[in-house]
PDB file of C-alpha atoms and ligand atoms in Angstrom:
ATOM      1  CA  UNK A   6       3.540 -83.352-100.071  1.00 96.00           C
ATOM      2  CA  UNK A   7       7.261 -83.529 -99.816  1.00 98.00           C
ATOM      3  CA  UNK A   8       8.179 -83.960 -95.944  1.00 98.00           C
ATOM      4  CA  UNK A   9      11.087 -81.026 -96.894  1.00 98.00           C
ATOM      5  CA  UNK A  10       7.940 -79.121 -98.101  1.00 98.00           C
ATOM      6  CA  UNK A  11       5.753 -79.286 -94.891  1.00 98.00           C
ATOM      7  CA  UNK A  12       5.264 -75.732 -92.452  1.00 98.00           C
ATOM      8  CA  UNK A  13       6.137 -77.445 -89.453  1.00 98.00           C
ATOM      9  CA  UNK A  14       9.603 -79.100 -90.995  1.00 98.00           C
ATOM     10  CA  UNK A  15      10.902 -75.458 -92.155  1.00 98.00           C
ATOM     11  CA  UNK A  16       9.755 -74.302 -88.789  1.00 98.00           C
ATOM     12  CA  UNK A  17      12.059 -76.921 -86.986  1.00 99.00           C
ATOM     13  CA  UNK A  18      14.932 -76.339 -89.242  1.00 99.00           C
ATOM     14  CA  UNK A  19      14.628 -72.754 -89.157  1.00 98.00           C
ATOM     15  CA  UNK A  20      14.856 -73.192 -84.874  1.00 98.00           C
ATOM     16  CA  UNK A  21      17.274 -75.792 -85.319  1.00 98.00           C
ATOM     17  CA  UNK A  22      19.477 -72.430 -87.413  1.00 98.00           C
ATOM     18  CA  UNK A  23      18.853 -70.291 -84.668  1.00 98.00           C
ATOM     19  CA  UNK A  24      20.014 -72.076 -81.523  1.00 98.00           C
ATOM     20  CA  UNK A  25      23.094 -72.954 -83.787  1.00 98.00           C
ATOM     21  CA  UNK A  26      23.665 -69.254 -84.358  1.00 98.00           C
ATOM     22  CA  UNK A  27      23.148 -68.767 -80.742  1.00 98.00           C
ATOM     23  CA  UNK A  28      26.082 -70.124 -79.974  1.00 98.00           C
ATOM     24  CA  UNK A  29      24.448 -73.040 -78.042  1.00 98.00           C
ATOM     25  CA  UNK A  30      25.286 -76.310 -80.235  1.00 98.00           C
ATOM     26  CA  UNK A  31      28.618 -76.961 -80.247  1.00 98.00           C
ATOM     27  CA  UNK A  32      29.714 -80.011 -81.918  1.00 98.00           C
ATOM     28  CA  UNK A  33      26.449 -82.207 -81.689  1.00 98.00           C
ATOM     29  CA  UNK A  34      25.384 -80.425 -78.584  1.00 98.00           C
ATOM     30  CA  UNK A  35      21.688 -79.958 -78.151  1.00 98.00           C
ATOM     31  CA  UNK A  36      18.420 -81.790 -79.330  1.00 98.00           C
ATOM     32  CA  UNK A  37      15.302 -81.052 -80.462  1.00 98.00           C
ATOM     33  CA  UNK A  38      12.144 -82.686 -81.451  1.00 99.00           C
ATOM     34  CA  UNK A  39       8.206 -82.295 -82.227  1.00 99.00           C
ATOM     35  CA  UNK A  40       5.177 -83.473 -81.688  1.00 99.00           C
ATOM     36  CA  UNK A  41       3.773 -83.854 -84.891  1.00 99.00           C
ATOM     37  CA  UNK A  42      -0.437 -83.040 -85.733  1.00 98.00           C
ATOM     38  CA  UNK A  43      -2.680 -85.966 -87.121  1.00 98.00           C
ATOM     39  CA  UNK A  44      -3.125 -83.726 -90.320  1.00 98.00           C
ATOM     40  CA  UNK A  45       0.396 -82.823 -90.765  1.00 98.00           C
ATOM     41  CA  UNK A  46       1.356 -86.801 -90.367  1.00 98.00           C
ATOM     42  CA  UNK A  47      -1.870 -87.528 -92.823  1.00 98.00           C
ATOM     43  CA  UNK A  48      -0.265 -84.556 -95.283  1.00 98.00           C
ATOM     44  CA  UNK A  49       3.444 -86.268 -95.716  1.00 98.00           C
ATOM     45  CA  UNK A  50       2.586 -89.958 -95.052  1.00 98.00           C
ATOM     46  CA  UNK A  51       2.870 -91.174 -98.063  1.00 98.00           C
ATOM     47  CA  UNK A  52       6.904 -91.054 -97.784  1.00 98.00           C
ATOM     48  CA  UNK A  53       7.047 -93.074 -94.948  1.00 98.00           C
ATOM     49  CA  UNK A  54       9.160 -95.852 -94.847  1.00 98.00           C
ATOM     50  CA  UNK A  55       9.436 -98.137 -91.536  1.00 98.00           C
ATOM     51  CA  UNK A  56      12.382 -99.190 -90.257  1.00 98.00           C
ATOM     52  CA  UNK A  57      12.533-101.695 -87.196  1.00 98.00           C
ATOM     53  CA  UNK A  58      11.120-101.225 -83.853  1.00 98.00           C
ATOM     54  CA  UNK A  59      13.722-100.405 -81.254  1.00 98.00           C
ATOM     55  CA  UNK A  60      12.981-100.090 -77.701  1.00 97.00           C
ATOM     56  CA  UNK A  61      12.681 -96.622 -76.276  1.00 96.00           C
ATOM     57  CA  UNK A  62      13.875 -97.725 -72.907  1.00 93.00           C
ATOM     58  CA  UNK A  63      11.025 -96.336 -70.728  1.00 93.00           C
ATOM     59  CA  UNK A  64       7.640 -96.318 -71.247  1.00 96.00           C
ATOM     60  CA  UNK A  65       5.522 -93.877 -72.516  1.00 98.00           C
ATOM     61  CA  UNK A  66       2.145 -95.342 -72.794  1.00 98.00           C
ATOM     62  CA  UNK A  67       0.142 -91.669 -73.535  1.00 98.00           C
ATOM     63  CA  UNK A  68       2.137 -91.011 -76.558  1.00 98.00           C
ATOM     64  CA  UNK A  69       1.250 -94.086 -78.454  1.00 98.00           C
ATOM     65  CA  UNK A  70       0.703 -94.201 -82.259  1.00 98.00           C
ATOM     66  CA  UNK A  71       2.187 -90.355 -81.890  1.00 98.00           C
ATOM     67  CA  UNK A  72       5.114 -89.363 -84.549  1.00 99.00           C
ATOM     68  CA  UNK A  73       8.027 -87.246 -83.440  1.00 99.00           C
ATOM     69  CA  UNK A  74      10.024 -85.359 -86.139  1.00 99.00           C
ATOM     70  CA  UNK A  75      13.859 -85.584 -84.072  1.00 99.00           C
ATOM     71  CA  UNK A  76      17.485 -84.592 -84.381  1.00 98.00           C
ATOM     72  CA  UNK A  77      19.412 -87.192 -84.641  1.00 98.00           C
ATOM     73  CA  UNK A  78      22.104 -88.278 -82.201  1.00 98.00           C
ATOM     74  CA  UNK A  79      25.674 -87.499 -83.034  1.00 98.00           C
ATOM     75  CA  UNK A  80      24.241 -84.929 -85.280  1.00 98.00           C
ATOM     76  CA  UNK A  81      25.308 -81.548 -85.770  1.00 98.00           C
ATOM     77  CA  UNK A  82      22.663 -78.624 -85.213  1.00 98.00           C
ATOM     78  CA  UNK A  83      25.045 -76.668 -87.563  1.00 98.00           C
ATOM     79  CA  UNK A  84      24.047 -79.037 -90.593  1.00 98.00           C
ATOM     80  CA  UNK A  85      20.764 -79.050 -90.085  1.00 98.00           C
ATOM     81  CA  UNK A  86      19.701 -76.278 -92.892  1.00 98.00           C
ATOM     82  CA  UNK A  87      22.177 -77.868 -95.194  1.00 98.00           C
ATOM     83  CA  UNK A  88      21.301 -81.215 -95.555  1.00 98.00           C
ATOM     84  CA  UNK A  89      17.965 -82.251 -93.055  1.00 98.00           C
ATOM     85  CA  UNK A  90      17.010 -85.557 -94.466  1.00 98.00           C
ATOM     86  CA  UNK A  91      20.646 -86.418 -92.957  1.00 98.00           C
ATOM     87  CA  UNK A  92      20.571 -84.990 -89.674  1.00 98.00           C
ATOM     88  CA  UNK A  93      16.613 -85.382 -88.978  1.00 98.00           C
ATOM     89  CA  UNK A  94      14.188 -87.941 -88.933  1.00 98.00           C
ATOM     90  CA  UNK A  95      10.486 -88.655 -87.986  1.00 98.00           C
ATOM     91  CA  UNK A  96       9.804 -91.611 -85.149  1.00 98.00           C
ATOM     92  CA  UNK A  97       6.598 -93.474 -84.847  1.00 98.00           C
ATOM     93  CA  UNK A  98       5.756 -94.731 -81.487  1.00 98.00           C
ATOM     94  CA  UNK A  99       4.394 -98.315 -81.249  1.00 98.00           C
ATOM     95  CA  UNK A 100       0.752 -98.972 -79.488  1.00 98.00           C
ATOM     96  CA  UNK A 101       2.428 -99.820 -76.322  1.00 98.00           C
ATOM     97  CA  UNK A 102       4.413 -96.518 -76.067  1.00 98.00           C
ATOM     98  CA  UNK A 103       7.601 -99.184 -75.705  1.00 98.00           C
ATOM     99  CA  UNK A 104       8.995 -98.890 -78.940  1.00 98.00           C
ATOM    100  CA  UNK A 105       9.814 -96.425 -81.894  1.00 98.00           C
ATOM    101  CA  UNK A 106      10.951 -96.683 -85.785  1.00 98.00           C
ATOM    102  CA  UNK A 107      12.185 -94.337 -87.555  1.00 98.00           C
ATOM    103  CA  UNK A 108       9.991 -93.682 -90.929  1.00 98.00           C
ATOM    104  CA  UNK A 109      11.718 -90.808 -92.524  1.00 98.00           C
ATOM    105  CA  UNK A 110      15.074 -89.092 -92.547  1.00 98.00           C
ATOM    106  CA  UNK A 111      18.246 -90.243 -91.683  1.00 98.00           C
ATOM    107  CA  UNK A 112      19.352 -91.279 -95.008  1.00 98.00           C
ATOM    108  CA  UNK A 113      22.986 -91.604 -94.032  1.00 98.00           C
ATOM    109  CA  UNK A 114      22.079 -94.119 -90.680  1.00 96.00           C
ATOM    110  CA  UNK A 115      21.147 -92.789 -87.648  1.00 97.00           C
ATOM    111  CA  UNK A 116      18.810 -92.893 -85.076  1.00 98.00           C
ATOM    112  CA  UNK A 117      16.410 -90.099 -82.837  1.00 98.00           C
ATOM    113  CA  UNK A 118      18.815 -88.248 -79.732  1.00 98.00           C
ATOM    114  CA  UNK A 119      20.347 -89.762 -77.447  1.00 96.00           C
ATOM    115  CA  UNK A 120      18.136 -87.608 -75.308  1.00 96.00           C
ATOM    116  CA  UNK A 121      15.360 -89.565 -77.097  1.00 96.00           C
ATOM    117  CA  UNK A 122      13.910 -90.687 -73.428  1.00 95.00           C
ATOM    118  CA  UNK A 123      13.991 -87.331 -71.686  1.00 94.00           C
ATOM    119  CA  UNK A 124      12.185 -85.715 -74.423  1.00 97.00           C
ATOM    120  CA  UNK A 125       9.466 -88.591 -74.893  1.00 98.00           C
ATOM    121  CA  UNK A 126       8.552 -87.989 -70.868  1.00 98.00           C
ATOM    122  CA  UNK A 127       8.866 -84.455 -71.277  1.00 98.00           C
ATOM    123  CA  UNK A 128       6.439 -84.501 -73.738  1.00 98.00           C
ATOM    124  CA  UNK A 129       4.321 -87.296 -71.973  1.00 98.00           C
ATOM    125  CA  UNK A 130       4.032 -85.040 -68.980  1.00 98.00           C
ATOM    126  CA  UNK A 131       3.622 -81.620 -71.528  1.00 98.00           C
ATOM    127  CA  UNK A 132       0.663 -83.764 -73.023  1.00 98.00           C
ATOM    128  CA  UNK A 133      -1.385 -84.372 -70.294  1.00 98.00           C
ATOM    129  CA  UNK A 134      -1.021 -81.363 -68.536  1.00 98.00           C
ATOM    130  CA  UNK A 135      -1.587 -78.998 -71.285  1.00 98.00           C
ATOM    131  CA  UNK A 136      -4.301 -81.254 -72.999  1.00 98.00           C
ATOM    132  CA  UNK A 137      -2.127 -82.125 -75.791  1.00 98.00           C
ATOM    133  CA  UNK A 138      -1.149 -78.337 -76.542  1.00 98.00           C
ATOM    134  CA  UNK A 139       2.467 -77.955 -76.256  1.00 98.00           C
ATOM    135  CA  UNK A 140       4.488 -79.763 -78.842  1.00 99.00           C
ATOM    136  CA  UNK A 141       8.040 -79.074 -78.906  1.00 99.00           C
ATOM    137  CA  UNK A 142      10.383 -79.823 -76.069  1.00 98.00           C
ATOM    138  CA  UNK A 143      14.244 -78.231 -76.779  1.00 98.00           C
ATOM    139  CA  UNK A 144      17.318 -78.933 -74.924  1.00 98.00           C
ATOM    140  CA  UNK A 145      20.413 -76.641 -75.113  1.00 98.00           C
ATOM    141  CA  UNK A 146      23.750 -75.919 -73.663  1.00 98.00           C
ATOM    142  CA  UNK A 147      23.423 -72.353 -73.125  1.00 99.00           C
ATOM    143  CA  UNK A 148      26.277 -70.888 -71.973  1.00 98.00           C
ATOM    144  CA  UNK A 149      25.407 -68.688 -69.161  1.00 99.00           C
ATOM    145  CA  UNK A 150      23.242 -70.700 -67.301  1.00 99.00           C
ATOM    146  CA  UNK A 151      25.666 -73.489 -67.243  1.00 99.00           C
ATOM    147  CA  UNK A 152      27.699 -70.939 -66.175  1.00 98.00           C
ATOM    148  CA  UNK A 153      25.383 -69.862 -63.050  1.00 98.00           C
ATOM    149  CA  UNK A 154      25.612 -73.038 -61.866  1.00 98.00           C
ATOM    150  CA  UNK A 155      28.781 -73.427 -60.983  1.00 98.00           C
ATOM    151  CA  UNK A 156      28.487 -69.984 -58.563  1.00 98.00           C
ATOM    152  CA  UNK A 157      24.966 -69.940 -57.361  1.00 98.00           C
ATOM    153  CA  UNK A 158      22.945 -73.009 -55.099  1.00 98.00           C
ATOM    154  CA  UNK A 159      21.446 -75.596 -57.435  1.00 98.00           C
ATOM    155  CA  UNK A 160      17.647 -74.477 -55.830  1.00 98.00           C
ATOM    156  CA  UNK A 161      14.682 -73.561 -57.749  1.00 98.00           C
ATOM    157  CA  UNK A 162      14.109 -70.637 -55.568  1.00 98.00           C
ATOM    158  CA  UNK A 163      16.997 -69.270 -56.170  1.00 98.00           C
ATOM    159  CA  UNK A 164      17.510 -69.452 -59.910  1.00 98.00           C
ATOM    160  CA  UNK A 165      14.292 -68.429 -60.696  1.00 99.00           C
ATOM    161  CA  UNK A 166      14.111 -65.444 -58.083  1.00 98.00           C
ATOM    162  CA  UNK A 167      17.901 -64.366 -59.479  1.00 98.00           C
ATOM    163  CA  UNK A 168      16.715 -64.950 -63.584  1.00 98.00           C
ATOM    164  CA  UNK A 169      13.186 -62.788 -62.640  1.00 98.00           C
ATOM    165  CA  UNK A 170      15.526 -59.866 -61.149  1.00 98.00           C
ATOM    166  CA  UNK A 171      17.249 -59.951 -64.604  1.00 98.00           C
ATOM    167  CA  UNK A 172      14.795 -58.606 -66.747  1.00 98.00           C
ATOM    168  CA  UNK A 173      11.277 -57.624 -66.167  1.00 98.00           C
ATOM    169  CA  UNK A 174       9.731 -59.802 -68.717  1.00 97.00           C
ATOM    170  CA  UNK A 175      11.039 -62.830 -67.416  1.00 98.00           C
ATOM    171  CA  UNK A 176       8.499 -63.127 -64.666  1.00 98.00           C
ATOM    172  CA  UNK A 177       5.957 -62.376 -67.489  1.00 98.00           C
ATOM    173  CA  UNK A 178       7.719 -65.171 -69.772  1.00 98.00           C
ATOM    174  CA  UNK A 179       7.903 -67.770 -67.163  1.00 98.00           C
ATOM    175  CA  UNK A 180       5.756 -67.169 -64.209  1.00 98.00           C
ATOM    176  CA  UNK A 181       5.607 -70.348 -62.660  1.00 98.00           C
ATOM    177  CA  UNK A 182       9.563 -70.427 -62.596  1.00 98.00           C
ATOM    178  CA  UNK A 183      12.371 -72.913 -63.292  1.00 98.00           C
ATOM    179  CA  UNK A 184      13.559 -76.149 -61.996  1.00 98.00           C
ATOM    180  CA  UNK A 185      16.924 -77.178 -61.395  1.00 98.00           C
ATOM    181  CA  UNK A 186      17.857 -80.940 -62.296  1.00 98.00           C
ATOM    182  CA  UNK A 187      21.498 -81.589 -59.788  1.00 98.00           C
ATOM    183  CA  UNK A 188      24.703 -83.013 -62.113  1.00 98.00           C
ATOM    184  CA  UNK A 189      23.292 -86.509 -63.496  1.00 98.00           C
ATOM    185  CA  UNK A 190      24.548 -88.447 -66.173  1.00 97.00           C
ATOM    186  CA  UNK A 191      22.934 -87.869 -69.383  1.00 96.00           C
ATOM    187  CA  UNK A 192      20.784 -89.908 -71.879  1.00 92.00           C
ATOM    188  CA  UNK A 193      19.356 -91.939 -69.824  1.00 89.00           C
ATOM    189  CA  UNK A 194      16.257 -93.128 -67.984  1.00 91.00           C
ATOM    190  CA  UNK A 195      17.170 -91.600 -64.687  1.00 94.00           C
ATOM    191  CA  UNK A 196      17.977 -88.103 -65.670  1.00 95.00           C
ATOM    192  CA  UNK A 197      14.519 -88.364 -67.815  1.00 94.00           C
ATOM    193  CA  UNK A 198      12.372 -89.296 -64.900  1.00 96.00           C
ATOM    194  CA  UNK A 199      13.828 -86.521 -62.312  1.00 97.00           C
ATOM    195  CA  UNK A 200      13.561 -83.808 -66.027  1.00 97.00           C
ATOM    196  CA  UNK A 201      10.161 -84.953 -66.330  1.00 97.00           C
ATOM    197  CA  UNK A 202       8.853 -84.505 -62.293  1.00 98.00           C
ATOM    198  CA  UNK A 203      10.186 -80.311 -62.711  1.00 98.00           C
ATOM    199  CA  UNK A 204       8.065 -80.333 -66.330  1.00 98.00           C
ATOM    200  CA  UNK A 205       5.060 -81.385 -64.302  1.00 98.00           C
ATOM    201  CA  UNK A 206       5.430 -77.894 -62.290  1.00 98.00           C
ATOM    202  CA  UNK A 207       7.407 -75.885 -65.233  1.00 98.00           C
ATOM    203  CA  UNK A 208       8.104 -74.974 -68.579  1.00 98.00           C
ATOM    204  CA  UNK A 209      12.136 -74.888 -68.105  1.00 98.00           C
ATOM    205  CA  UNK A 210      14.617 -77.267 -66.592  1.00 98.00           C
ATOM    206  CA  UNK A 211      18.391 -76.505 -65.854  1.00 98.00           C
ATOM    207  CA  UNK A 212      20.826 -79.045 -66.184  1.00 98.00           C
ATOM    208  CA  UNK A 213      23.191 -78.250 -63.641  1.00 98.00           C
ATOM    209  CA  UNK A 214      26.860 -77.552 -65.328  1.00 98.00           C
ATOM    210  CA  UNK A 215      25.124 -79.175 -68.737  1.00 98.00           C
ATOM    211  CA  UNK A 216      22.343 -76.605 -70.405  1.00 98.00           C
ATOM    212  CA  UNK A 217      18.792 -76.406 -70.562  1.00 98.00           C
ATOM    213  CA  UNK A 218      15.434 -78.056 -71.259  1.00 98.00           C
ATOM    214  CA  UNK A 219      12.305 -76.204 -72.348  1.00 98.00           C
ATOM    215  CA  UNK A 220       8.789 -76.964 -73.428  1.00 98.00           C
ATOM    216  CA  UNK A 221       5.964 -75.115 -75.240  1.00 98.00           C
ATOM    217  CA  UNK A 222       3.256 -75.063 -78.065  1.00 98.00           C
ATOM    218  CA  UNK A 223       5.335 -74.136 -81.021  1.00 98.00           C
ATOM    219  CA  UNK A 224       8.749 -73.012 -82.346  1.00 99.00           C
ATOM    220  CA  UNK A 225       8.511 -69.600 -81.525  1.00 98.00           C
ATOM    221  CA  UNK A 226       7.649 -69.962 -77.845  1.00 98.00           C
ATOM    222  CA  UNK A 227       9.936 -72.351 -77.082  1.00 99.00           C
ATOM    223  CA  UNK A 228      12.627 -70.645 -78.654  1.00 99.00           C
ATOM    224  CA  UNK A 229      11.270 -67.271 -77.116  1.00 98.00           C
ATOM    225  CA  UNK A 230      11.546 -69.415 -73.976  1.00 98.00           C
ATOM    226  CA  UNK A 231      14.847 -70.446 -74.336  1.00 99.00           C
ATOM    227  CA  UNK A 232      16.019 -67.269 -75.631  1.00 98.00           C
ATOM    228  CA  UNK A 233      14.615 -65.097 -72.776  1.00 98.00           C
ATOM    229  CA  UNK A 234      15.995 -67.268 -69.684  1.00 98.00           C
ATOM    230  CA  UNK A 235      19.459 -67.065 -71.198  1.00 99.00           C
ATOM    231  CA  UNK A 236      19.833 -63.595 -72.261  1.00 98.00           C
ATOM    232  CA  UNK A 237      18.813 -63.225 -68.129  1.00 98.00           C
ATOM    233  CA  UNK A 238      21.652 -65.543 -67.112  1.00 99.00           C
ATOM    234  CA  UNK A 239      23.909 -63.256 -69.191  1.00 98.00           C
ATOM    235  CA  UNK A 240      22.802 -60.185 -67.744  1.00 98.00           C
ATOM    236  CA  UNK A 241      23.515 -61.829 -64.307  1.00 98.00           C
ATOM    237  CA  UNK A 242      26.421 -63.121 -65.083  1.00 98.00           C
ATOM    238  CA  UNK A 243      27.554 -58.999 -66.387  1.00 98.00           C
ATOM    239  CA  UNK A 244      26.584 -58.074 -63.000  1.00 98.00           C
ATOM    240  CA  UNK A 245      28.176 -60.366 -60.787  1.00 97.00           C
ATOM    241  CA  UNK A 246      31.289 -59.784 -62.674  1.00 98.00           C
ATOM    242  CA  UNK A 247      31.464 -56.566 -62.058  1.00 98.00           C
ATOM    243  CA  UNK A 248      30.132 -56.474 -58.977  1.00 94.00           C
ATOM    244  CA  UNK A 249      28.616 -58.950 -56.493  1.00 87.00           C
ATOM    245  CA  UNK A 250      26.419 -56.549 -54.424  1.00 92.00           C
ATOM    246  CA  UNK A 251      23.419 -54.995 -56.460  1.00 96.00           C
ATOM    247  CA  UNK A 252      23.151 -51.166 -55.612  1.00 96.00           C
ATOM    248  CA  UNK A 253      19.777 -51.773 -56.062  1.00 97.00           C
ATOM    249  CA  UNK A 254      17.020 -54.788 -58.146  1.00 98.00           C
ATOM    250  CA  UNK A 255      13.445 -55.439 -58.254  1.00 98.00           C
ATOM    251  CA  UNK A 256      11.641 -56.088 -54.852  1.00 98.00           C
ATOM    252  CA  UNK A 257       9.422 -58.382 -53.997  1.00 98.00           C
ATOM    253  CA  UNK A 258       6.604 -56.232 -53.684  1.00 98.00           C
ATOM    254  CA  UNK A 259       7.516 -54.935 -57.195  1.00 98.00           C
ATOM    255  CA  UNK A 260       6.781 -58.531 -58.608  1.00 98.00           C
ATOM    256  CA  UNK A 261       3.457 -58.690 -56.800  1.00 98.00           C
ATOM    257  CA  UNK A 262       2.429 -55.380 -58.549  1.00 98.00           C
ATOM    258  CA  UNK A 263       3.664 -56.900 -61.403  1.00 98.00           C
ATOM    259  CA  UNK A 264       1.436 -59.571 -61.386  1.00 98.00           C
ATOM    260  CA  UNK A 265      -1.633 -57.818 -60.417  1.00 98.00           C
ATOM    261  CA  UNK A 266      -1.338 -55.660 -63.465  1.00 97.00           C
ATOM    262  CA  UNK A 267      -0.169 -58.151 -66.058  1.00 97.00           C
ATOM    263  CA  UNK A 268      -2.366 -60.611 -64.621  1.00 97.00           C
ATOM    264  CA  UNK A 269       0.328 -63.642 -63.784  1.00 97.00           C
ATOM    265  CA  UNK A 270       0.287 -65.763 -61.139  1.00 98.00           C
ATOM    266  CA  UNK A 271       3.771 -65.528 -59.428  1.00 98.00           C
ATOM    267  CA  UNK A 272       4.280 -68.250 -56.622  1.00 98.00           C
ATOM    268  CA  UNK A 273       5.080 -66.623 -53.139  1.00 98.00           C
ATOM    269  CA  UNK A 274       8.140 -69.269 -52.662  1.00 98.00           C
ATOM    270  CA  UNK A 275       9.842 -66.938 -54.990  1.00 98.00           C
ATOM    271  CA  UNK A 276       9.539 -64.429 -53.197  1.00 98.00           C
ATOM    272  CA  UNK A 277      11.055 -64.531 -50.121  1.00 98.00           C
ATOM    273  CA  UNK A 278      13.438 -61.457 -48.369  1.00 96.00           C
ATOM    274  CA  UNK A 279      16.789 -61.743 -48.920  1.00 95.00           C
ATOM    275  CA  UNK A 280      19.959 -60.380 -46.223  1.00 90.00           C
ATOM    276  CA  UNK A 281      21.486 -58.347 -49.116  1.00 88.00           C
ATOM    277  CA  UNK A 282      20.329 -57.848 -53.028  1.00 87.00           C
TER     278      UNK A 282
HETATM  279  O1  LIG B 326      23.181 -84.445 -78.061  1.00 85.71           O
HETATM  280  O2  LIG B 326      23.319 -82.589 -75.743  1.00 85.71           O
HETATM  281  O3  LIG B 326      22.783 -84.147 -73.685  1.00 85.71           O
HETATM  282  C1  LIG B 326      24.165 -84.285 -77.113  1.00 85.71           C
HETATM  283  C2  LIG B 326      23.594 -83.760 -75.858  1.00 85.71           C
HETATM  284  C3  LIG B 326      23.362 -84.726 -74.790  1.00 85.71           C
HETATM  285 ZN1  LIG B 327      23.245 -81.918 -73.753  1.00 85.71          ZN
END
């Protein structure tokens, strides 16, 4: 089969398209990448052809001899539909989890994200925690969230009590919570490792005044995930514009009843009394 031709390639391009149309990849903003199956590598394999290792710059021993279809760094989401075999490609991880070569794609030059790192521990972490379930890990400069953290403490309490209060489904969506990640400089190992401790715990990390990181099984519920803490941050950001004070929100106790009857675990360090709403 044509690696075009493959479910799981129209499924990335197709999410690719929609955080573009979001409004959430400027320029070459944002990266994405995959986890790819043993039968979906088996189905395409035959248009493989290695390039040279490069190191990875970290180590990610659990996700050797795993491929990874990536964007590409420098690349623009907005040309991904148009012309993927330029701004994609598909990395093989060497048996040490040291190294990776890219197999496919980037007929132009080019190499995996510059975010390459971050997602590889991400997905280390996403691995062995979810016993190799989740499979895509997204990161995106979403506007309103970057824009929450320029107004409201950089705390995982807060953020996820505030994005909860937003929109009832959000507790529903992601009831363990989100992490926040302080103002670190991107791309590299050290940003990766502190990403990768919050993934251990959650689904979503914030990147203070930078975007957003999120993990699941598939396209549509990391998208969904994606999609669903940033619509809150715009609904929060609507209300502290027009006013600071909340006339009234959702309670505490209105979560736990919450949980009982959609039968989520929410974590009590959310919810803690607050002086005013
Ligand atoms: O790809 O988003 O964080 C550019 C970035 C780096
Ligand atoms: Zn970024």
């Amino acid at each position: 089969m044509k690696v075009l031709d493959a479910e799981f390639v129209q499924g990335f391009i197709r999410m690719a398209n929609d955080g573009w149309e979001q409004g959430w990849h400027e320029r070459n903003g944002g990266n994405l990448t995959y986890r790819i199956k043993d039968e979906e590598v088996e189905s395409i394999k035959e248009n493989f052809n290695p390039g040279e290792w490069q190191p990875i710059g970290t180590t990610v021993s659990n996700l050797a001899g795993e491929y990874f279809l990536t964007t590409g760094s420098g690349k623009y989401f907005r040309n991904v539909i148009l012309d993927p075999e330029d701004s994609l490609g598909i990395a093989e991880i060497d048996e040490k989890g040291e190294n990776y070569r890219v197999v496919w794609g980037f007929v132009n030059g080019g190499r995996p994200t510059s975010e390459f790192p971050s997602h590889l521990m991400n997905h280390e972490v996403k691995k062995l925690a979810t016993g190799g379930k989740y499979r895509v890990i997204y990161h995106a400069h979403t506007t309103n969230i970057i824009a929450l953290t320029f107004v409201l403490p950089l705390s995982d309490e807060v953020f996820t009590r505030e994005l909860w209060e937003m929109a009832t489904e959000c507790p529903v969506v992601f009831p363990s919570g989100i992490g926040v990640v302080p103002w670190m400089v991107p791309g590299g190992r050290d940003i990766a490792v502190e990403t990768s401790k919050l993934m251990k715990k959650y689904d979503l990390a914030i990147w203070a005044h930078h975007g957003m990181f999120a993990a699941g099984e598939d396209f549509d519920l990391t998208f969904g995930l994606m999609h669903t803490a940033e619509k809150s941050a715009e609904i929060l950001v609507k209300v502290l514009s027009m006013n600071p004070h909340k006339l009234q929100t959702i309670t505490p106790d209105d979560f736990r009843h919450l949980a009982k009857d959609f039968n989520v675990n929410l974590p009590e360090e959310f919810l803690y009394e607050k002086k005013t709403l």
